[in-house]
GROMACS .gro file of C-alpha atoms in nm:
model
  323
    1MET     CA    1   2.479   1.563   3.154
    2PHE     CA    2   2.312   1.458   2.829
    3VAL     CA    3   2.517   1.405   2.517
    4ALA     CA    4   2.382   1.400   2.164
    5PRO     CA    5   2.346   1.052   2.018
    6PRO     CA    6   2.621   0.981   1.767
    7GLY     CA    7   2.517   1.092   1.431
    8PHE     CA    8   2.261   1.353   1.393
    9GLN     CA    9   2.446   1.680   1.349
   10PRO     CA   10   2.446   1.842   1.007
   11ILE     CA   11   2.677   2.119   0.892
   12TYR     CA   12   2.501   2.456   0.905
   13ASN     CA   13   2.586   2.763   0.694
   14PRO     CA   14   2.927   2.646   0.565
   15THR     CA   15   3.153   2.906   0.407
   16ILE     CA   16   3.156   2.887   0.028
   17PRO     CA   17   3.387   2.780  -0.135
   18TYR     CA   18   3.370   2.465   0.076
   19LEU     CA   19   3.597   2.160   0.069
   20ALA     CA   20   3.586   1.900   0.346
   21PRO     CA   21   3.656   1.528   0.385
   22LEU     CA   22   3.393   1.258   0.373
   23ASN     CA   23   3.565   1.046   0.635
   24GLY     CA   24   3.495   0.683   0.551
   25GLY     CA   25   3.388   0.772   0.198
   26LEU     CA   26   3.061   0.676   0.032
   27ARG     CA   27   2.882   0.350  -0.038
   28GLU     CA   28   2.556   0.231  -0.188
   29GLY     CA   29   2.258   0.373   0.000
   30THR     CA   30   2.434   0.687   0.119
   31SER     CA   31   2.263   1.020   0.040
   32ILE     CA   32   2.407   1.371   0.052
   33TYR     CA   33   2.135   1.624   0.138
   34LEU     CA   34   2.185   1.994   0.061
   35HIS     CA   35   1.951   2.277   0.154
   36GLY     CA   36   2.049   2.609  -0.003
   37PHE     CA   37   1.952   2.936  -0.168
   38ILE     CA   38   2.005   3.062  -0.524
   39PRO     CA   39   2.090   3.437  -0.547
   40GLU     CA   40   1.930   3.660  -0.810
   41ASN     CA   41   2.265   3.733  -0.974
   42ILE     CA   42   2.373   3.371  -1.014
   43THR     CA   43   2.586   3.262  -1.308
   44ARG     CA   44   2.670   2.910  -1.192
   45PHE     CA   45   2.757   2.691  -0.895
   46PHE     CA   46   2.896   2.341  -0.859
   47VAL     CA   47   2.896   2.041  -0.626
   48ASN     CA   48   3.190   1.802  -0.667
   49LEU     CA   49   3.263   1.461  -0.520
   50HIS     CA   50   3.643   1.452  -0.495
   51CYS     CA   51   3.893   1.168  -0.483
   52GLY     CA   52   4.111   1.371  -0.249
   53GLU     CA   53   4.104   1.680  -0.032
   54TYR     CA   54   4.283   1.912  -0.277
   55GLU     CA   55   4.164   2.134  -0.562
   56SER     CA   56   4.372   1.927  -0.805
   57SER     CA   57   4.222   1.593  -0.699
   58ASP     CA   58   4.028   1.380  -0.945
   59VAL     CA   59   3.658   1.468  -0.955
   60ALA     CA   60   3.441   1.156  -0.964
   61PHE     CA   61   3.122   1.358  -1.002
   62TYR     CA   62   3.085   1.719  -1.115
   63PHE     CA   63   2.740   1.880  -1.091
   64SER     CA   64   2.697   2.236  -1.216
   65PRO     CA   65   2.378   2.436  -1.283
   66GLN     CA   66   2.471   2.713  -1.528
   67PHE     CA   67   2.265   3.025  -1.596
   68ASP     CA   68   2.414   3.154  -1.921
   69GLY     CA   69   2.117   3.227  -2.144
   70TRP     CA   70   2.100   2.858  -2.239
   71ASP     CA   71   2.028   2.745  -1.886
   72LYS     CA   72   2.145   2.392  -1.825
   73VAL     CA   73   2.282   2.149  -1.570
   74VAL     CA   74   2.619   1.994  -1.657
   75PHE     CA   75   2.757   1.662  -1.526
   76ASN     CA   76   3.111   1.537  -1.577
   77THR     CA   77   3.425   1.368  -1.441
   78CYS     CA   78   3.782   1.493  -1.427
   79GLN     CA   79   4.074   1.247  -1.417
   80ASN     CA   80   4.444   1.331  -1.421
   81GLY     CA   81   4.362   1.694  -1.486
   82CYS     CA   82   4.152   1.619  -1.795
   83TRP     CA   83   3.776   1.671  -1.820
   84GLU     CA   84   3.579   1.395  -1.991
   85SER     CA   85   3.266   1.416  -2.206
   86GLU     CA   86   2.987   1.627  -2.057
   87GLU     CA   87   2.633   1.519  -1.992
   88LYS     CA   88   2.382   1.805  -2.007
   89ILE     CA   89   2.020   1.864  -1.920
   90HIS     CA   90   1.853   2.174  -2.066
   91HIS     CA   91   1.602   2.186  -1.785
   92MET     CA   92   1.681   2.414  -1.493
   93PRO     CA   93   1.526   2.293  -1.165
   94PHE     CA   94   1.676   2.583  -0.966
   95ARG     CA   95   1.513   2.928  -0.953
   96ARG     CA   96   1.678   3.264  -0.888
   97GLY     CA   97   1.594   3.404  -0.546
   98GLN     CA   98   1.455   3.074  -0.416
   99ASP     CA   99   1.552   2.801  -0.171
  100PHE     CA  100   1.621   2.449  -0.293
  101GLU     CA  101   1.667   2.101  -0.158
  102MET     CA  102   1.898   1.862  -0.340
  103VAL     CA  103   1.974   1.496  -0.272
  104ILE     CA  104   2.257   1.293  -0.428
  105THR     CA  105   2.199   0.922  -0.364
  106VAL     CA  106   2.465   0.657  -0.422
  107THR     CA  107   2.301   0.370  -0.613
  108SER     CA  108   2.440   0.043  -0.745
  109HIS     CA  109   2.536   0.200  -1.080
  110GLY     CA  110   2.560   0.577  -1.034
  111TYR     CA  111   2.466   0.899  -0.855
  112LYS     CA  112   2.094   0.970  -0.858
  113ILE     CA  113   2.011   1.341  -0.825
  114ARG     CA  114   1.681   1.481  -0.702
  115VAL     CA  115   1.600   1.853  -0.671
  116ASN     CA  116   1.300   1.978  -0.475
  117GLY     CA  117   1.162   1.627  -0.458
  118GLN     CA  118   1.181   1.560  -0.834
  119ASP     CA  119   1.417   1.317  -1.007
  120LEU     CA  120   1.664   1.506  -1.227
  121HIS     CA  121   1.933   1.269  -1.358
  122THR     CA  122   2.141   0.960  -1.284
  123PHE     CA  123   2.511   0.991  -1.360
  124ASN     CA  124   2.673   0.651  -1.413
  125TYR     CA  125   3.003   0.586  -1.240
  126ARG     CA  126   3.320   0.662  -1.433
  127ILE     CA  127   3.542   0.646  -1.123
  128PRO     CA  128   3.475   0.384  -0.853
  129VAL     CA  129   3.271   0.534  -0.569
  130GLU     CA  130   3.518   0.381  -0.324
  131ARG     CA  131   3.770   0.650  -0.427
  132VAL     CA  132   3.545   0.939  -0.324
  133ASN     CA  133   3.649   1.094   0.007
  134ALA     CA  134   3.569   1.468  -0.008
  135LEU     CA  135   3.287   1.711  -0.089
  136GLN     CA  136   3.343   2.044  -0.263
  137ILE     CA  137   3.089   2.324  -0.319
  138GLY     CA  138   3.161   2.652  -0.496
  139GLY     CA  139   3.017   2.930  -0.707
  140ASP     CA  140   2.709   3.149  -0.669
  141VAL     CA  141   2.519   2.962  -0.400
  142SER     CA  142   2.443   2.985  -0.030
  143ILE     CA  143   2.419   2.658   0.162
  144GLN     CA  144   2.220   2.636   0.484
  145THR     CA  145   2.258   2.264   0.555
  146ILE     CA  146   2.471   1.966   0.453
  147SER     CA  147   2.365   1.626   0.583
  148ILE     CA  148   2.489   1.275   0.511
  149ILE     CA  149   2.228   1.006   0.564
  150GLY     CA  150   2.206   0.632   0.506
  151GLY     CA  151   2.467   0.396   0.373
  152GLY     CA  152   2.554   0.204   0.687
  153ASN     CA  153   2.922   0.293   0.667
  154PRO     CA  154   3.068   0.226   1.011
  155GLY     CA  155   3.390   0.404   0.931
  156ALA     CA  156   3.221   0.724   0.822
  157ASP     CA  157   3.196   0.911   1.146
  158GLN     CA  158   3.217   1.268   1.029
  159ILE     CA  159   3.236   1.519   0.748
  160GLY     CA  160   3.433   1.828   0.820
  161GLY     CA  161   3.464   1.706   1.178
  162ASN     CA  162   3.090   1.711   1.239
  163LEU     CA  163   2.880   1.500   1.007
  164PRO     CA  164   2.836   1.121   1.041
  165VAL     CA  165   2.679   0.862   0.819
  166MET     CA  166   2.374   0.674   0.948
  167ASP     CA  167   2.256   0.324   0.868
  168GLY     CA  168   1.891   0.252   0.797
  169GLN     CA  169   1.616   0.360   0.557
  170THR     CA  170   1.546   0.715   0.441
  171ILE     CA  171   1.215   0.851   0.309
  172PHE     CA  172   1.245   1.176   0.114
  173LYS     CA  173   0.962   1.429   0.077
  174PRO     CA  174   0.680   1.217   0.220
  175PRO     CA  175   0.332   1.371   0.205
  176VAL     CA  176   0.171   1.494   0.526
  177PRO     CA  177  -0.033   1.350   0.689
  178TYR     CA  178   0.221   1.065   0.693
  179SER     CA  179   0.169   0.718   0.836
  180SER     CA  180   0.409   0.425   0.804
  181MET     CA  181   0.530   0.117   0.983
  182ILE     CA  182   0.868   0.162   1.153
  183PRO     CA  183   1.111  -0.089   0.998
  184GLY     CA  184   1.190  -0.342   1.271
  185GLY     CA  185   0.986  -0.149   1.529
  186MET     CA  186   1.141   0.046   1.814
  187SER     CA  187   1.420  -0.092   2.030
  188PRO     CA  188   1.674   0.048   2.278
  189LYS     CA  189   1.910   0.302   2.116
  190LYS     CA  190   1.707   0.313   1.794
  191THR     CA  191   1.678   0.670   1.667
  192ILE     CA  192   1.444   0.824   1.411
  193VAL     CA  193   1.556   1.149   1.245
  194ILE     CA  194   1.312   1.403   1.098
  195ARG     CA  195   1.377   1.725   0.909
  196GLY     CA  196   1.110   1.954   0.768
  197MET     CA  197   0.965   2.302   0.725
  198VAL     CA  198   0.695   2.487   0.922
  199PRO     CA  199   0.499   2.751   0.722
  200LEU     CA  200   0.408   3.097   0.843
  201GLY     CA  201   0.081   3.098   1.037
  202ALA     CA  202   0.105   2.729   1.126
  203ASN     CA  203  -0.108   2.626   1.420
  204SER     CA  204   0.038   2.293   1.530
  205PHE     CA  205   0.180   1.963   1.417
  206SER     CA  206   0.228   1.628   1.586
  207ILE     CA  207   0.462   1.331   1.574
  208ASN     CA  208   0.308   1.009   1.708
  209PHE     CA  209   0.481   0.682   1.798
  210MET     CA  210   0.209   0.417   1.795
  211VAL     CA  211   0.125   0.052   1.848
  212GLY     CA  212  -0.023  -0.033   1.511
  213SER     CA  213  -0.239  -0.323   1.628
  214SER     CA  214  -0.426  -0.115   1.888
  215ARG     CA  215  -0.375   0.240   1.753
  216ASP     CA  216  -0.256   0.346   2.097
  217ILE     CA  217  -0.028   0.651   2.085
  218VAL     CA  218   0.263   0.572   2.313
  219PHE     CA  219   0.442   0.905   2.259
  220HIS     CA  220   0.261   1.213   2.124
  221LEU     CA  221   0.490   1.510   2.052
  222ASN     CA  222   0.281   1.818   1.972
  223PRO     CA  223   0.429   2.169   1.922
  224ARG     CA  224   0.132   2.409   1.946
  225LEU     CA  225   0.271   2.714   1.775
  226GLN     CA  226  -0.007   2.960   1.849
  227GLU     CA  227   0.004   2.870   2.219
  228SER     CA  228   0.386   2.872   2.229
  229VAL     CA  229   0.394   2.536   2.403
  230VAL     CA  230   0.527   2.186   2.329
  231VAL     CA  231   0.295   1.914   2.461
  232ARG     CA  232   0.391   1.551   2.522
  233ASN     CA  233   0.136   1.287   2.610
  234SER     CA  234   0.005   0.934   2.551
  235LEU     CA  235  -0.333   0.810   2.428
  236ILE     CA  236  -0.385   0.464   2.575
  237GLY     CA  237  -0.713   0.275   2.553
  238GLY     CA  238  -0.886   0.574   2.400
  239SER     CA  239  -0.800   0.810   2.689
  240TRP     CA  240  -0.539   1.084   2.702
  241ASP     CA  241  -0.299   1.067   2.996
  242THR     CA  242  -0.139   1.357   3.186
  243GLU     CA  243   0.021   1.620   2.964
  244GLU     CA  244   0.381   1.728   2.993
  245ARG     CA  245   0.451   2.068   2.844
  246GLU     CA  246   0.716   2.336   2.805
  247ARG     CA  247   0.606   2.695   2.765
  248SER     CA  248   0.905   2.905   2.869
  249ALA     CA  249   1.122   2.773   2.586
  250LEU     CA  250   0.888   2.935   2.334
  251THR     CA  251   0.875   3.283   2.484
  252PRO     CA  252   1.028   3.573   2.286
  253SER     CA  253   1.337   3.578   2.506
  254TRP     CA  254   1.415   3.228   2.376
  255ARG     CA  255   1.358   3.317   2.013
  256ASP     CA  256   1.705   3.201   1.911
  257SER     CA  257   1.690   2.872   2.103
  258THR     CA  258   1.695   2.541   1.918
  259LEU     CA  259   1.349   2.448   2.047
  260THR     CA  260   1.203   2.771   1.915
  261GLN     CA  261   1.370   2.712   1.579
  262LEU     CA  262   1.192   2.381   1.575
  263CYS     CA  263   0.852   2.510   1.674
  264VAL     CA  264   0.764   2.872   1.604
  265SER     CA  265   0.865   3.194   1.432
  266ALA     CA  266   0.611   3.471   1.392
  267PHE     CA  267   0.843   3.699   1.195
  268LYS     CA  268   0.970   3.480   0.913
  269SER     CA  269   0.778   3.381   0.604
  270PHE     CA  270   0.905   3.024   0.619
  271LEU     CA  271   1.084   2.845   0.904
  272SER     CA  272   1.350   2.583   0.848
  273VAL     CA  273   1.324   2.309   1.108
  274PRO     CA  274   1.655   2.187   1.247
  275GLN     CA  275   1.733   1.818   1.225
  276MET     CA  276   1.539   1.644   1.502
  277SER     CA  277   1.621   1.302   1.643
  278ILE     CA  278   1.400   1.096   1.873
  279ARG     CA  279   1.584   0.815   2.046
  280CYS     CA  280   1.427   0.521   2.228
  281GLY     CA  281   1.590   0.421   2.556
  282ASN     CA  282   1.509   0.156   2.814
  283GLN     CA  283   1.317   0.401   3.032
  284GLN     CA  284   1.232   0.694   2.806
  285PHE     CA  285   1.236   0.863   2.470
  286LYS     CA  286   1.505   1.128   2.434
  287VAL     CA  287   1.443   1.420   2.198
  288PHE     CA  288   1.736   1.606   2.042
  289VAL     CA  289   1.755   1.900   1.800
  290ASN     CA  290   2.086   1.968   1.623
  291GLY     CA  291   2.242   1.720   1.863
  292GLN     CA  292   2.131   1.914   2.172
  293HIS     CA  293   1.914   1.732   2.424
  294LEU     CA  294   1.574   1.899   2.474
  295PHE     CA  295   1.371   1.672   2.699
  296ASP     CA  296   1.285   1.312   2.793
  297PHE     CA  297   0.948   1.139   2.788
  298PHE     CA  298   0.936   0.837   3.016
  299HIS     CA  299   0.767   0.526   2.880
  300ARG     CA  300   0.403   0.478   2.977
  301TRP     CA  301   0.376   0.158   2.773
  302GLN     CA  302   0.562  -0.136   2.923
  303SER     CA  303   0.645  -0.323   2.601
  304PHE     CA  304   0.799  -0.043   2.400
  305ASN     CA  305   0.918  -0.297   2.141
  306GLU     CA  306   0.551  -0.313   2.033
  307ILE     CA  307   0.581   0.045   1.903
  308ASP     CA  308   0.584  -0.012   1.528
  309MET     CA  309   0.416   0.287   1.361
  310LEU     CA  310   0.504   0.652   1.302
  311GLU     CA  311   0.248   0.920   1.217
  312ILE     CA  312   0.310   1.286   1.137
  313GLU     CA  313   0.027   1.531   1.079
  314GLY     CA  314  -0.056   1.899   1.095
  315ASP     CA  315   0.112   2.215   0.968
  316VAL     CA  316   0.452   2.082   0.859
  317GLN     CA  317   0.631   1.977   0.541
  318ILE     CA  318   0.885   1.696   0.569
  319SER     CA  319   1.217   1.695   0.384
  320TYR     CA  320   1.316   1.348   0.500
  321ILE     CA  321   1.259   1.082   0.765
  322HIS     CA  322   1.546   0.850   0.850
  323PHE     CA  323   1.470   0.523   1.032
   0.00000   0.00000   0.00000
């Protein structure tokens, strides 16, 4: 029986209002990733970082887009029941009737906010980040995904019983095609996490684990959406090896399966890709989606610690890559 590697399960479609613990709290390098939708009839919504799991707890960071005719985003802190001085931005990065992606990153001096890949504001600490231990979301908003990434907090195993914190480096909104060295290269138990979007009419995309010095592709993961098949292979010494492929998982009867959510949807205008993790073992790569094991790809390259490059290309947009 395969078990998901610790760490790569986001919270999907939480009920709003939402209030859940950030077990282990936050620290520098941690990012909170939110993927949501703004309704047409919005007035406002908020995201709070709480110093407690109760409505009356101090709020270390209050973030509230407000659609009131003078559209603005408000930032603040509440201590001992008293709100402090507001910070405001009269630039609204959210659009009625549209999806959004938002990232709150814990820096050395404050919370850095990005919306749809663009820097919005940095809110300097007024309450020590070490006091933050809960996340609250409320108002006119629908949230599809909450993920906690980065930070290297060994005590932060879960949020709301399901969401851990991961150590390492995170790249947000990289352009595709994407090519980068893997920090430290691959090693046993090392996992790379990828989340993105596949547009309507996409043909295929690929994720390649490579040996940079030779350009050999040790593991080629290639969902071919029009063929309804997921191909795995290696390109060693300029020659492709024997393909491994799964077709049945992409047939209509599997339309609600996690693999299909990853790869193909002919009836939606835009497909949200679940969080995908690729883990290197001693004998094989293990591929997981939403924490569920999909398949293994046994090593065809003896010195897998020489794998030091990641490439992503094709019909996909990437929200983040976590090394």
